[in-house]
Coordinates of C-alpha atoms in Angstrom, one line a residue:
Chain A
M14 CA -151.2 -113.8 -65.5
E15 CA -154.7 -111.5 -64.4
L16 CA -155.7 -108.4 -65.8
Y17 CA -158.2 -106.1 -64.0
N18 CA -159.4 -103.1 -65.2
R19 CA -160.5 -99.6 -62.7
T20 CA -163.4 -100.6 -62.4
Q21 CA -162.5 -104.3 -60.8
I22 CA -160.5 -102.5 -58.7
Q23 CA -162.5 -100.1 -57.0
D24 CA -164.7 -103.0 -56.4
V25 CA -162.2 -103.9 -53.7
V26 CA -159.6 -100.8 -53.1
T27 CA -161.3 -98.1 -50.8
L28 CA -160.0 -95.6 -48.6
D29 CA -160.0 -97.2 -45.5
H30 CA -157.7 -99.0 -42.4
A31 CA -156.6 -101.5 -44.0
A32 CA -155.5 -99.8 -47.0
L33 CA -153.9 -97.9 -44.7
D34 CA -151.7 -100.1 -42.9
A35 CA -150.7 -101.7 -45.9
V36 CA -149.0 -98.3 -47.2
E37 CA -147.7 -97.2 -43.8
T38 CA -146.0 -100.8 -43.9
G39 CA -144.7 -99.9 -46.8
F40 CA -143.5 -96.6 -45.4
R41 CA -142.0 -98.4 -42.3
A42 CA -139.9 -100.5 -44.2
L43 CA -138.5 -97.8 -46.4
G44 CA -137.2 -96.1 -42.7
Q45 CA -135.8 -99.3 -41.4
G46 CA -133.7 -100.0 -44.9
E47 CA -135.7 -102.7 -45.9
V48 CA -136.4 -101.0 -49.4
V49 CA -134.8 -101.3 -52.7
Q50 CA -135.9 -98.1 -54.7
P51 CA -134.4 -97.1 -57.3
P52 CA -134.6 -92.9 -58.5
I53 CA -138.3 -92.4 -60.6
L54 CA -137.6 -92.6 -64.4
S55 CA -139.4 -89.8 -65.9
M56 CA -139.8 -88.8 -69.6
A57 CA -140.7 -85.6 -71.5
I58 CA -143.3 -85.7 -74.4
E59 CA -143.0 -82.5 -75.3
E60 CA -144.9 -81.8 -78.5
S61 CA -147.8 -83.9 -76.8
N62 CA -147.5 -81.4 -73.3
G63 CA -147.2 -84.7 -71.9
E64 CA -144.8 -86.8 -69.1
V65 CA -144.6 -90.6 -68.4
D66 CA -143.1 -91.3 -65.2
V67 CA -142.2 -94.7 -64.4
K68 CA -141.8 -95.7 -60.2
T69 CA -140.8 -98.5 -58.3
A70 CA -139.3 -99.9 -55.4
H71 CA -139.3 -103.5 -53.7
I72 CA -139.7 -104.6 -49.7
R73 CA -136.8 -107.3 -48.8
G74 CA -138.6 -110.6 -48.7
N75 CA -142.3 -109.5 -49.9
D76 CA -143.3 -112.2 -52.4
R77 CA -144.1 -109.3 -55.0
F78 CA -143.3 -105.7 -56.1
A79 CA -144.5 -103.2 -58.7
I80 CA -143.8 -101.4 -61.4
K81 CA -145.7 -98.5 -62.0
V82 CA -146.2 -96.2 -65.5
S83 CA -147.6 -93.1 -65.0
P84 CA -148.3 -90.7 -68.0
G85 CA -149.9 -87.2 -67.5
F86 CA -150.7 -85.4 -70.8
F87 CA -151.8 -82.4 -69.9
D88 CA -154.1 -81.3 -72.7
N89 CA -156.1 -84.2 -73.1
P90 CA -159.0 -82.2 -71.2
F91 CA -159.0 -80.3 -74.2
I92 CA -160.3 -83.5 -76.5
G93 CA -162.6 -84.9 -73.3
L94 CA -159.8 -87.2 -71.9
P95 CA -158.3 -86.8 -68.6
S96 CA -154.9 -86.0 -67.8
L97 CA -153.5 -88.6 -66.1
N98 CA -153.6 -92.6 -66.3
G99 CA -151.4 -95.7 -66.1
L100 CA -151.4 -99.1 -65.2
M101 CA -149.3 -101.0 -62.3
I102 CA -147.8 -104.0 -63.2
V103 CA -147.4 -107.0 -59.9
F104 CA -144.4 -109.1 -60.9
S105 CA -143.3 -112.1 -58.8
A106 CA -140.1 -110.9 -56.2
K107 CA -139.0 -115.2 -56.3
T108 CA -139.4 -115.5 -60.4
G109 CA -139.6 -111.3 -61.8
L110 CA -142.6 -113.5 -64.2
V111 CA -145.4 -110.8 -64.3
E112 CA -148.4 -112.0 -62.2
A113 CA -151.3 -109.4 -63.0
V114 CA -151.6 -105.8 -64.3
L115 CA -153.5 -103.2 -62.8
F116 CA -155.5 -101.4 -65.7
D117 CA -156.7 -99.0 -62.6
E118 CA -156.0 -95.9 -65.2
G119 CA -154.7 -93.9 -62.2
Y120 CA -156.8 -95.3 -59.5
L121 CA -154.4 -96.8 -56.9
T122 CA -151.9 -93.7 -56.8
D123 CA -154.7 -91.8 -56.4
I124 CA -155.5 -93.8 -52.7
R125 CA -152.0 -94.8 -52.1
T126 CA -151.3 -90.7 -52.2
A127 CA -154.3 -90.2 -50.5
L128 CA -153.3 -92.4 -47.4
A129 CA -150.2 -91.1 -47.1
G130 CA -151.1 -87.9 -46.2
A131 CA -153.1 -89.8 -43.7
I132 CA -150.4 -91.4 -42.4
A133 CA -148.4 -88.2 -42.4
A134 CA -150.9 -86.8 -39.5
K135 CA -151.5 -89.7 -37.9
H136 CA -148.2 -89.2 -36.9
L137 CA -147.8 -85.3 -36.9
A138 CA -150.6 -84.0 -36.8
R139 CA -152.4 -82.7 -32.8
S140 CA -154.8 -86.4 -32.2
D141 CA -157.7 -83.1 -31.3
S142 CA -157.3 -82.0 -34.3
R143 CA -161.3 -81.2 -35.6
R144 CA -160.8 -79.3 -38.2
A145 CA -159.1 -79.0 -42.0
A146 CA -157.9 -76.2 -44.9
V147 CA -158.0 -77.7 -48.0
L148 CA -155.9 -75.9 -50.4
G149 CA -157.1 -77.0 -53.8
A150 CA -160.5 -78.2 -55.2
G151 CA -159.4 -81.3 -57.4
V152 CA -159.7 -85.3 -56.7
Q153 CA -156.9 -85.0 -54.3
A154 CA -158.7 -82.4 -52.0
E155 CA -161.5 -84.6 -51.8
L156 CA -159.4 -87.9 -51.2
Q157 CA -157.0 -86.0 -48.7
V158 CA -160.1 -85.1 -46.0
A159 CA -161.8 -89.0 -46.7
A160 CA -158.2 -90.5 -45.9
L161 CA -157.8 -88.0 -43.0
R162 CA -160.9 -88.8 -41.5
L163 CA -159.6 -92.6 -41.3
V164 CA -157.4 -91.2 -38.4
R165 CA -158.9 -88.1 -37.2
D166 CA -162.1 -87.0 -36.5
I167 CA -162.4 -84.1 -38.5
D168 CA -166.1 -82.0 -38.7
T169 CA -164.7 -79.2 -40.5
V170 CA -163.6 -78.2 -43.7
D171 CA -162.3 -74.5 -44.9
V172 CA -161.0 -75.0 -48.8
W173 CA -159.6 -72.1 -51.0
A174 CA -159.3 -72.7 -54.7
R175 CA -157.8 -70.2 -57.5
D176 CA -161.1 -70.9 -59.2
T177 CA -163.7 -70.3 -56.5
D178 CA -166.2 -71.6 -59.1
R179 CA -164.5 -74.8 -58.3
A180 CA -164.1 -74.6 -54.4
E181 CA -167.8 -74.3 -54.5
A182 CA -168.0 -76.9 -56.6
Y183 CA -166.2 -78.5 -54.3
A184 CA -168.1 -77.8 -51.1
A185 CA -171.1 -79.0 -53.0
R186 CA -169.7 -82.9 -53.3
M187 CA -168.5 -82.8 -50.0
R188 CA -170.9 -82.0 -48.0
E189 CA -173.1 -84.4 -50.5
R190 CA -170.6 -87.3 -49.5
F191 CA -170.1 -86.6 -45.8
D192 CA -174.0 -85.6 -44.4
D193 CA -171.9 -84.6 -41.1
L194 CA -169.3 -82.2 -42.2
T195 CA -169.3 -78.9 -42.4
V196 CA -167.3 -77.3 -45.4
N197 CA -166.8 -73.5 -45.9
V198 CA -165.5 -72.1 -49.0
H199 CA -162.9 -68.9 -48.6
G200 CA -161.8 -66.1 -50.8
D201 CA -158.1 -66.4 -49.8
I202 CA -155.7 -68.7 -48.3
E203 CA -155.0 -66.7 -44.6
S204 CA -158.7 -66.7 -44.1
A205 CA -159.0 -70.5 -44.7
C206 CA -156.0 -71.5 -42.6
R207 CA -156.5 -69.1 -39.9
E208 CA -158.5 -72.3 -37.6
A209 CA -157.0 -74.9 -39.1
D210 CA -155.1 -78.1 -36.7
V211 CA -154.2 -79.4 -40.0
I212 CA -153.4 -77.7 -43.6
I213 CA -153.4 -80.0 -47.1
T214 CA -151.9 -78.6 -50.0
T215 CA -153.1 -80.2 -52.9
T216 CA -152.5 -78.1 -56.1
P217 CA -150.1 -77.9 -58.8
S218 CA -148.8 -74.8 -58.2
K219 CA -145.9 -73.6 -59.7
S220 CA -145.1 -71.4 -57.1
P221 CA -145.5 -70.9 -53.6
L222 CA -148.8 -70.2 -52.0
L223 CA -148.4 -70.9 -48.4
N224 CA -146.2 -68.6 -46.0
A225 CA -145.1 -68.8 -42.3
S226 CA -147.9 -66.0 -41.4
H227 CA -150.7 -68.7 -42.5
L228 CA -150.1 -71.1 -40.0
P229 CA -151.8 -71.3 -36.5
T230 CA -149.7 -72.9 -33.3
G231 CA -150.0 -76.4 -33.0
V232 CA -151.1 -76.9 -36.9
H233 CA -149.7 -80.0 -38.8
V234 CA -149.3 -79.2 -42.9
T235 CA -149.1 -81.6 -45.3
A236 CA -147.5 -80.6 -48.6
M237 CA -148.8 -83.0 -51.5
G238 CA -149.3 -81.2 -54.9
S239 CA -145.3 -81.0 -55.5
D240 CA -144.4 -83.7 -57.3
S241 CA -142.2 -82.9 -60.1
P242 CA -139.1 -80.3 -60.7
D243 CA -141.0 -77.0 -62.0
K244 CA -143.7 -77.4 -58.6
R245 CA -143.4 -75.9 -55.3
E246 CA -146.7 -74.8 -53.5
L247 CA -145.1 -73.7 -49.5
D248 CA -142.6 -70.7 -48.9
E249 CA -139.3 -71.0 -47.5
S250 CA -140.8 -69.7 -44.4
V251 CA -143.1 -72.4 -43.8
M252 CA -140.4 -74.7 -43.2
T253 CA -137.9 -72.5 -41.3
R254 CA -141.0 -71.2 -39.2
A255 CA -141.9 -75.4 -38.5
D256 CA -140.5 -77.1 -35.6
V257 CA -140.5 -80.6 -37.3
F258 CA -139.9 -81.0 -41.0
V259 CA -140.4 -84.5 -42.8
A260 CA -140.2 -85.8 -46.1
D261 CA -141.5 -89.0 -47.3
T262 CA -138.4 -88.8 -49.2
R263 CA -135.9 -86.5 -48.6
A264 CA -134.5 -87.5 -52.6
Q265 CA -137.4 -86.6 -53.2
S266 CA -138.1 -83.6 -52.2
E267 CA -135.0 -82.0 -53.0
T268 CA -135.7 -82.8 -56.5
N269 CA -139.5 -83.0 -56.9
G270 CA -140.7 -81.3 -54.0
E271 CA -140.6 -78.3 -51.5
L272 CA -136.8 -79.1 -50.7
K273 CA -136.0 -77.3 -54.1
A274 CA -136.3 -74.0 -52.0
W275 CA -132.8 -75.1 -50.6
A276 CA -131.0 -76.7 -54.5
G277 CA -128.1 -77.1 -53.6
R278 CA -127.6 -75.7 -50.1
T279 CA -128.4 -77.4 -46.6
P280 CA -131.8 -76.4 -45.3
P281 CA -131.2 -74.5 -41.2
F282 CA -133.2 -77.5 -40.2
E283 CA -133.4 -81.3 -39.5
V284 CA -134.7 -83.4 -42.3
R285 CA -136.7 -86.5 -41.2
E286 CA -138.1 -88.9 -43.8
L287 CA -141.7 -90.3 -43.0
G288 CA -141.1 -94.1 -43.2
Q289 CA -137.9 -93.2 -40.5
V290 CA -140.6 -91.2 -38.1
I291 CA -143.1 -94.6 -38.8
A292 CA -140.1 -96.9 -37.6
S293 CA -139.5 -94.8 -34.9
G294 CA -142.4 -95.3 -33.2
Q295 CA -142.3 -91.9 -31.8
S296 CA -143.7 -89.1 -33.6
P297 CA -141.4 -86.1 -33.5
R298 CA -144.4 -84.0 -32.3
T299 CA -143.4 -83.4 -28.3
T300 CA -146.0 -80.6 -27.4
R301 CA -149.2 -79.5 -28.9
D302 CA -148.1 -75.8 -30.3
Q303 CA -145.5 -77.5 -32.2
I304 CA -145.6 -76.9 -36.1
T305 CA -145.3 -79.9 -38.3
V306 CA -144.8 -80.4 -41.6
C307 CA -144.9 -83.1 -43.9
D308 CA -143.6 -82.6 -48.0
L309 CA -144.8 -85.6 -50.3
T310 CA -143.4 -86.3 -53.7
G311 CA -145.1 -89.7 -53.9
T312 CA -142.8 -93.5 -53.4
G313 CA -142.7 -95.7 -55.8
V314 CA -142.5 -97.9 -52.4
Q315 CA -146.6 -96.7 -51.8
D316 CA -147.5 -98.1 -55.7
T317 CA -145.6 -101.5 -54.7
A318 CA -148.1 -101.9 -50.9
I319 CA -151.0 -100.4 -52.9
A320 CA -150.4 -102.6 -55.6
G321 CA -149.5 -106.0 -53.8
F322 CA -153.4 -105.1 -51.6
A323 CA -154.4 -104.2 -54.0
L324 CA -153.8 -108.2 -55.7
T325 CA -154.4 -109.6 -52.5
R326 CA -157.9 -108.1 -52.5
L327 CA -158.6 -109.0 -56.1
M328 CA -157.4 -112.4 -56.3
Chain B
M143 CA -156.2 -101.2 -75.6
E144 CA -155.0 -104.6 -77.0
L145 CA -153.2 -107.6 -76.1
Y146 CA -150.5 -109.3 -77.8
N147 CA -148.5 -112.4 -76.5
R148 CA -145.6 -114.3 -77.3
T149 CA -146.9 -116.3 -80.3
Q150 CA -148.5 -113.9 -81.7
I151 CA -145.5 -111.4 -81.8
Q152 CA -143.7 -114.2 -83.7
D153 CA -145.7 -114.5 -86.5
V154 CA -145.6 -111.5 -88.1
V155 CA -142.2 -110.0 -86.3
T156 CA -139.1 -111.7 -88.0
L157 CA -135.1 -110.7 -88.6
D158 CA -136.0 -109.0 -91.8
H159 CA -135.1 -106.1 -94.2
A160 CA -137.9 -104.6 -92.9
A161 CA -137.4 -104.8 -89.0
L162 CA -134.0 -103.7 -89.9
D163 CA -134.7 -100.7 -91.1
A164 CA -137.0 -99.9 -88.6
V165 CA -134.9 -100.5 -85.8
E166 CA -131.6 -98.7 -88.3
T167 CA -134.5 -95.3 -88.2
G168 CA -134.8 -95.0 -84.5
F169 CA -131.1 -94.9 -84.5
R170 CA -130.8 -92.5 -86.8
A171 CA -132.9 -90.3 -84.9
L172 CA -131.1 -90.9 -82.2
G173 CA -128.2 -89.6 -84.2
Q174 CA -130.2 -86.4 -85.4
G175 CA -130.7 -85.3 -81.4
E176 CA -134.5 -86.5 -82.1
V177 CA -135.4 -89.1 -79.4
V178 CA -135.5 -88.2 -76.2
Q179 CA -133.9 -91.4 -73.9
P180 CA -133.8 -91.1 -70.4
P181 CA -131.5 -93.1 -68.2
I182 CA -132.1 -96.6 -67.2
L183 CA -134.2 -97.6 -64.5
S184 CA -132.8 -100.8 -62.8
M185 CA -133.8 -102.4 -59.6
A186 CA -131.9 -105.6 -58.2
I187 CA -134.0 -108.0 -56.1
E188 CA -130.9 -109.8 -54.8
E189 CA -132.1 -112.5 -52.6
S190 CA -133.8 -113.9 -55.9
N191 CA -130.7 -113.3 -57.4
G192 CA -133.0 -111.1 -59.6
E193 CA -133.1 -107.7 -61.0
V194 CA -135.6 -105.9 -63.4
D195 CA -134.4 -103.1 -65.8
V196 CA -137.5 -100.4 -67.5
K197 CA -136.0 -98.6 -70.6
T198 CA -137.5 -96.8 -72.5
A199 CA -137.4 -93.5 -75.7
H200 CA -139.1 -91.7 -77.8
I201 CA -138.6 -90.2 -81.7
R202 CA -139.6 -86.7 -81.7
G203 CA -142.6 -86.5 -84.2
N204 CA -143.8 -90.6 -83.2
D205 CA -147.3 -91.6 -82.8
R206 CA -146.4 -94.0 -80.7
F207 CA -143.3 -94.8 -77.8
A208 CA -142.9 -97.5 -76.0
I209 CA -141.1 -98.6 -72.3
K210 CA -139.8 -102.0 -71.9
V211 CA -139.6 -104.1 -68.3
S212 CA -137.1 -106.8 -68.5
P213 CA -136.8 -109.4 -65.2
G214 CA -133.9 -111.1 -65.3
F215 CA -133.9 -113.8 -62.3
F216 CA -130.6 -115.9 -63.3
D217 CA -131.6 -118.6 -60.5
N218 CA -135.0 -119.4 -62.8
P219 CA -132.9 -122.2 -64.7
F220 CA -133.1 -124.2 -61.7
I221 CA -136.7 -124.2 -61.5
G222 CA -137.1 -125.1 -65.6
L223 CA -138.0 -121.2 -65.7
P224 CA -136.2 -118.8 -68.0
S225 CA -134.0 -116.0 -67.0
L226 CA -135.5 -113.0 -68.6
N227 CA -139.4 -112.5 -69.2
G228 CA -140.9 -109.0 -69.7
L229 CA -143.0 -106.8 -71.4
M230 CA -143.6 -103.5 -73.9
I231 CA -146.2 -101.6 -73.5
V232 CA -147.1 -98.8 -76.0
F233 CA -148.5 -95.6 -75.2
S234 CA -149.8 -93.0 -78.0
A235 CA -147.4 -90.0 -78.1
K236 CA -150.8 -88.0 -78.7
T237 CA -152.7 -88.9 -75.1
G238 CA -150.4 -91.1 -73.3
L239 CA -153.4 -93.9 -73.5
V240 CA -152.2 -97.3 -73.5
E241 CA -152.4 -98.6 -76.9
A242 CA -151.3 -102.1 -76.8
V243 CA -149.2 -104.3 -74.2
L244 CA -146.4 -107.2 -75.9
F245 CA -146.3 -110.1 -74.0
D246 CA -143.0 -110.6 -76.4
E247 CA -141.6 -112.4 -72.9
G248 CA -138.2 -110.7 -74.1
Y249 CA -138.3 -112.4 -77.5
L250 CA -138.8 -108.0 -79.2
T251 CA -135.3 -107.9 -76.8
D252 CA -133.8 -110.5 -78.9
I253 CA -134.8 -109.1 -82.4
R254 CA -133.7 -106.1 -81.9
T255 CA -130.2 -107.3 -79.6
A256 CA -129.2 -109.0 -82.6
L257 CA -130.7 -106.2 -85.7
A258 CA -128.2 -103.7 -83.7
G259 CA -125.6 -106.1 -85.0
A260 CA -126.7 -105.8 -87.6
I261 CA -126.6 -102.9 -88.0
A262 CA -123.5 -101.9 -87.1
A263 CA -121.5 -104.2 -89.2
K264 CA -123.8 -102.5 -91.7
H265 CA -122.4 -99.4 -91.4
L266 CA -118.5 -100.5 -89.9
A267 CA -117.6 -104.4 -91.8
R268 CA -115.6 -103.9 -95.2
S269 CA -118.6 -105.3 -97.5
D270 CA -116.9 -108.3 -98.5
S271 CA -116.9 -109.9 -95.4
R272 CA -117.8 -114.0 -95.4
R273 CA -116.3 -115.0 -92.0
A274 CA -117.8 -114.3 -88.9
A275 CA -116.2 -115.5 -85.2
V276 CA -118.9 -115.7 -82.2
L277 CA -117.7 -116.0 -79.0
G278 CA -120.0 -117.5 -76.8
A279 CA -122.9 -120.0 -77.7
G280 CA -126.5 -119.1 -76.5
V281 CA -129.5 -117.2 -78.4
Q282 CA -127.4 -114.0 -79.3
A283 CA -124.6 -116.4 -80.4
E284 CA -127.6 -117.8 -83.0
L285 CA -129.8 -114.6 -84.1
Q286 CA -126.4 -111.9 -84.6
V287 CA -125.6 -114.1 -87.0
A288 CA -128.9 -114.7 -88.9
A289 CA -129.0 -111.0 -88.6
L290 CA -125.7 -110.2 -89.9
R291 CA -126.9 -112.0 -92.8
L292 CA -129.1 -109.5 -94.1
V293 CA -126.3 -106.9 -94.5
R294 CA -123.2 -108.8 -95.4
D295 CA -123.1 -112.0 -97.2
I296 CA -121.5 -115.1 -94.4
D297 CA -120.8 -118.3 -95.6
T298 CA -118.5 -119.5 -92.8
V299 CA -118.7 -119.2 -88.7
D300 CA -116.3 -120.1 -86.6
V301 CA -117.5 -120.1 -82.4
W302 CA -115.8 -120.5 -79.4
A303 CA -117.7 -121.1 -76.2
R304 CA -116.0 -121.9 -72.5
D305 CA -118.5 -125.0 -72.5
T306 CA -117.3 -126.9 -75.7
D307 CA -120.3 -129.2 -75.7
R308 CA -122.4 -125.9 -75.9
A309 CA -119.7 -124.9 -79.0
E310 CA -120.7 -128.3 -80.9
A311 CA -124.7 -127.9 -79.9
Y312 CA -124.6 -124.5 -81.5
A313 CA -122.6 -125.6 -84.1
A314 CA -124.9 -128.3 -84.8
R315 CA -128.0 -126.1 -85.1
M316 CA -126.6 -123.2 -87.2
R317 CA -126.4 -126.2 -89.5
E318 CA -129.5 -127.2 -89.0
R319 CA -130.9 -124.0 -90.2
F320 CA -128.9 -122.5 -92.6
D321 CA -127.6 -125.5 -95.1
D322 CA -125.7 -123.2 -97.0
L323 CA -123.7 -121.9 -93.6
T324 CA -119.8 -124.0 -92.9
V325 CA -119.8 -124.0 -88.8
N326 CA -116.6 -124.7 -87.0
V327 CA -115.3 -125.2 -83.4
H328 CA -112.6 -124.0 -81.6
G329 CA -110.8 -124.8 -78.5
D330 CA -109.3 -121.2 -78.1
I331 CA -110.1 -117.0 -79.1
E332 CA -107.3 -117.0 -80.9
S333 CA -108.1 -120.0 -83.6
A334 CA -111.6 -118.8 -83.8
C335 CA -111.0 -115.3 -84.8
R336 CA -107.6 -115.4 -86.8
E337 CA -109.1 -115.4 -90.4
A338 CA -112.6 -113.6 -88.9
D339 CA -113.8 -110.6 -91.0
V340 CA -116.6 -110.2 -88.5
I341 CA -116.1 -110.8 -84.8
I342 CA -118.7 -111.1 -82.4
T343 CA -118.9 -111.5 -78.8
T344 CA -122.1 -112.5 -77.2
T345 CA -121.1 -113.5 -73.9
P346 CA -122.1 -112.7 -70.0
S347 CA -117.8 -112.5 -69.7
K348 CA -116.9 -110.3 -66.2
S349 CA -114.2 -110.0 -67.2
P350 CA -112.4 -109.5 -71.0
L351 CA -112.5 -112.4 -72.9
L352 CA -110.4 -110.6 -76.2
N353 CA -107.4 -108.7 -76.4
A354 CA -105.6 -106.9 -79.6
S355 CA -103.9 -110.1 -80.4
H356 CA -106.8 -111.9 -82.0
L357 CA -107.8 -109.4 -84.6
P358 CA -107.4 -109.6 -87.7
T359 CA -106.4 -106.9 -90.3
G360 CA -109.5 -105.1 -91.4
V361 CA -111.9 -107.0 -88.8
H362 CA -115.1 -105.5 -87.5
V363 CA -116.2 -106.8 -83.9
T364 CA -119.3 -106.2 -82.2
A365 CA -119.4 -106.7 -79.0
M366 CA -123.1 -107.1 -77.6
G367 CA -122.2 -108.8 -74.3
S368 CA -121.7 -106.4 -72.0
D369 CA -124.8 -105.1 -70.6
S370 CA -124.3 -103.7 -66.9
P371 CA -122.1 -102.6 -64.6
D372 CA -120.3 -106.0 -64.2
K373 CA -120.0 -107.6 -67.1
R374 CA -117.4 -106.9 -69.6
E375 CA -116.1 -108.6 -73.0
L376 CA -112.9 -106.2 -74.2
D377 CA -109.7 -105.9 -73.1
E378 CA -108.5 -102.3 -73.1
S379 CA -106.0 -103.3 -76.2
V380 CA -108.8 -104.1 -78.6
M381 CA -110.0 -100.7 -78.2
T382 CA -106.8 -98.7 -78.3
R383 CA -106.0 -100.8 -81.2
A384 CA -109.1 -99.9 -83.2
D385 CA -109.4 -97.5 -86.0
V386 CA -112.5 -96.6 -84.8
F387 CA -114.6 -97.3 -81.9
V388 CA -118.4 -97.1 -81.9
A389 CA -120.7 -97.5 -79.2
D390 CA -124.8 -97.3 -79.1
T391 CA -124.7 -95.0 -76.3
R392 CA -121.7 -93.4 -75.2
A393 CA -123.4 -92.8 -71.8
Q394 CA -124.6 -96.3 -71.1
S395 CA -121.1 -97.7 -72.5
E396 CA -119.4 -96.3 -69.9
T397 CA -121.5 -97.3 -67.1
N398 CA -123.0 -100.8 -68.5
G399 CA -120.3 -101.3 -71.7
E400 CA -116.8 -101.4 -72.6
L401 CA -116.2 -98.1 -72.1
K402 CA -116.2 -98.4 -68.1
A403 CA -112.5 -99.6 -69.1
W404 CA -111.6 -96.1 -68.4
A405 CA -114.0 -94.7 -65.5
G406 CA -113.6 -91.9 -65.2
R407 CA -110.5 -91.0 -67.3
T408 CA -111.2 -89.8 -71.0
P409 CA -110.5 -92.8 -73.4
P410 CA -107.3 -92.2 -75.6
F411 CA -109.6 -92.5 -79.0
E412 CA -112.4 -90.9 -80.4
V413 CA -115.9 -92.7 -79.2
R414 CA -118.0 -91.9 -81.8
E415 CA -122.1 -93.5 -81.5
L416 CA -123.9 -95.6 -83.7
G417 CA -127.6 -93.4 -84.0
Q418 CA -124.7 -90.5 -85.5
V419 CA -122.4 -92.8 -87.6
I420 CA -126.1 -93.6 -89.2
A421 CA -127.2 -90.3 -89.4
S422 CA -123.8 -88.8 -91.2
G423 CA -124.5 -91.2 -94.2
Q424 CA -120.6 -91.9 -94.0
S425 CA -118.7 -95.0 -92.9
P426 CA -116.1 -94.1 -90.1
R427 CA -114.2 -97.1 -92.3
T428 CA -112.3 -95.7 -95.1
T429 CA -110.0 -98.5 -95.8
R430 CA -109.4 -102.3 -96.1
D431 CA -107.1 -102.3 -93.2
Q432 CA -108.9 -100.1 -90.5
I433 CA -109.8 -102.4 -87.4
T434 CA -113.7 -101.6 -86.2
V435 CA -115.6 -102.1 -82.6
C436 CA -118.7 -101.3 -82.0
D437 CA -120.0 -101.7 -78.6
L438 CA -123.7 -102.4 -77.6
T439 CA -125.7 -102.1 -74.4
G440 CA -129.6 -101.6 -75.3
T441 CA -130.7 -99.1 -76.0
G442 CA -134.7 -97.7 -75.6
V443 CA -134.5 -96.2 -78.6
Q444 CA -134.0 -100.0 -79.7
D445 CA -137.3 -100.8 -77.6
T446 CA -139.1 -97.7 -78.9
A447 CA -139.0 -98.6 -82.8
I448 CA -139.3 -102.7 -82.4
A449 CA -142.6 -102.0 -80.7
G450 CA -144.0 -99.4 -83.1
F451 CA -143.6 -101.7 -85.8
A452 CA -145.0 -105.1 -83.9
L453 CA -147.7 -103.0 -83.6
T454 CA -148.1 -101.7 -87.3
R455 CA -148.2 -105.1 -88.2
L456 CA -149.8 -107.5 -85.5
M457 CA -152.9 -104.5 -85.6

């Protein structure tokens, strides 16, 4: 049994095509019905404004599976600690013995989440997409763009965040990180999205931010902020306006993602799953003008895929 | 963050009154509504005849909570490995940071399971109980008796197991371990139970073994074998004959324990929970002649309680 810390893991796992392939392979297996993925275990620790989620999945025939434990304690920043944390435990799928504990402190979650956005864009966004609008200015606002550049030639980012100072700081970081990238800060969502080929929502919003009037013709939207029953980023009109709606998993989108808008009712559009789109080998986008939306809530198969990938590189 | 292995944990945690108090305190808090305990996360790895369960609970106000991961890979013995395994991760309930990983390989589960049996007997069995019938001859058949002796003056054990050689081996081990204990091996369940004050069922049976005709007047039954949807040890007649029926948690007894007999129907008797019995401060046994039954499926609060106790002793 081996232990690896965040630094060791960061040294070998980055946003690259090999990591993207690993996560995409996991989604494809999910779409082919080759994955056992139980519902998320979630527990609130109310007195500390905390919660802990446990996710897992097994890809049939794989030698390993991972269990991820993600605590989120949202008062931690007041005492100088990060809100998010966690570790992944990698087990042999032959014997159940622990092969490794990855004390990644949430790093692999950041990576696999960003890669899911890139995978969604790879299969849904126009191939000539160059301009991305980003709502939010946190870690995922950065990583989603970095991952998206693996699959699309993004040269311009239009950012909006509730706090303009944070948006400016984000723009400065992104210009520093990518010297070929133009980054514009916007004071409102409408202006940020006006010329977007891809819109990425990365906020912890509890009420819809983006509505149909913000959507340019032919845009692709990836909504990755909502991952719990109390969050939502997309107005219903975004989904009813879209020509194609894809969720990472329908069940999680209904409880934790954007399909909550139709709680208990059947949404008035077709719901596809990302793994099925990948497995089909055909993009559901058939014209340049169509609007596509992908809702990402985060799945256990991504964790099992990225943990297995990380361990292969670490060993 | 500290790591502890099985040997280190075995050195400080044994079946004693302090450990019993810790687990009983957990159950009491559960009975007082002071515990958050989400449903078990369970995943099958069919191609390896394996499964993995994740349990957790938080006792409100406690400084720590634990998440337990228990793989069970039932073909392991064919390659010289134990079927059961696992670890517990202890988190700060203030910050969500990992305080320790207890690589106990299932040892703490064995201990807290045995202690739950003792706690059930403490509150339900006649105080002058001296004779225990044990069905099954595995690890819990030993530990349940050892734990029961913390709360009742057991001087005789009557054991039955499907495999008589294993029952004889059990008897030899128990005589070696407890020189004041008489151990009798029986060829059938009826004879093993005939003079029992306490009956403990510890088998992985998938069909009922014990029925009402096996129950002496005034006996207490602890059924701890059934912990998954496919197992059962008690015939319905045991529960309808009993004067008092207690489950560790009703919901788990319905899915994983003996209340499965009434799947979807309301059982024709009152169902109490062990934590509520403890919290009430009053035994539901009011006469010597009553028959009491407790069904144990294993709860997350036991894991959080024993992990916190272990860490206190380890630090």
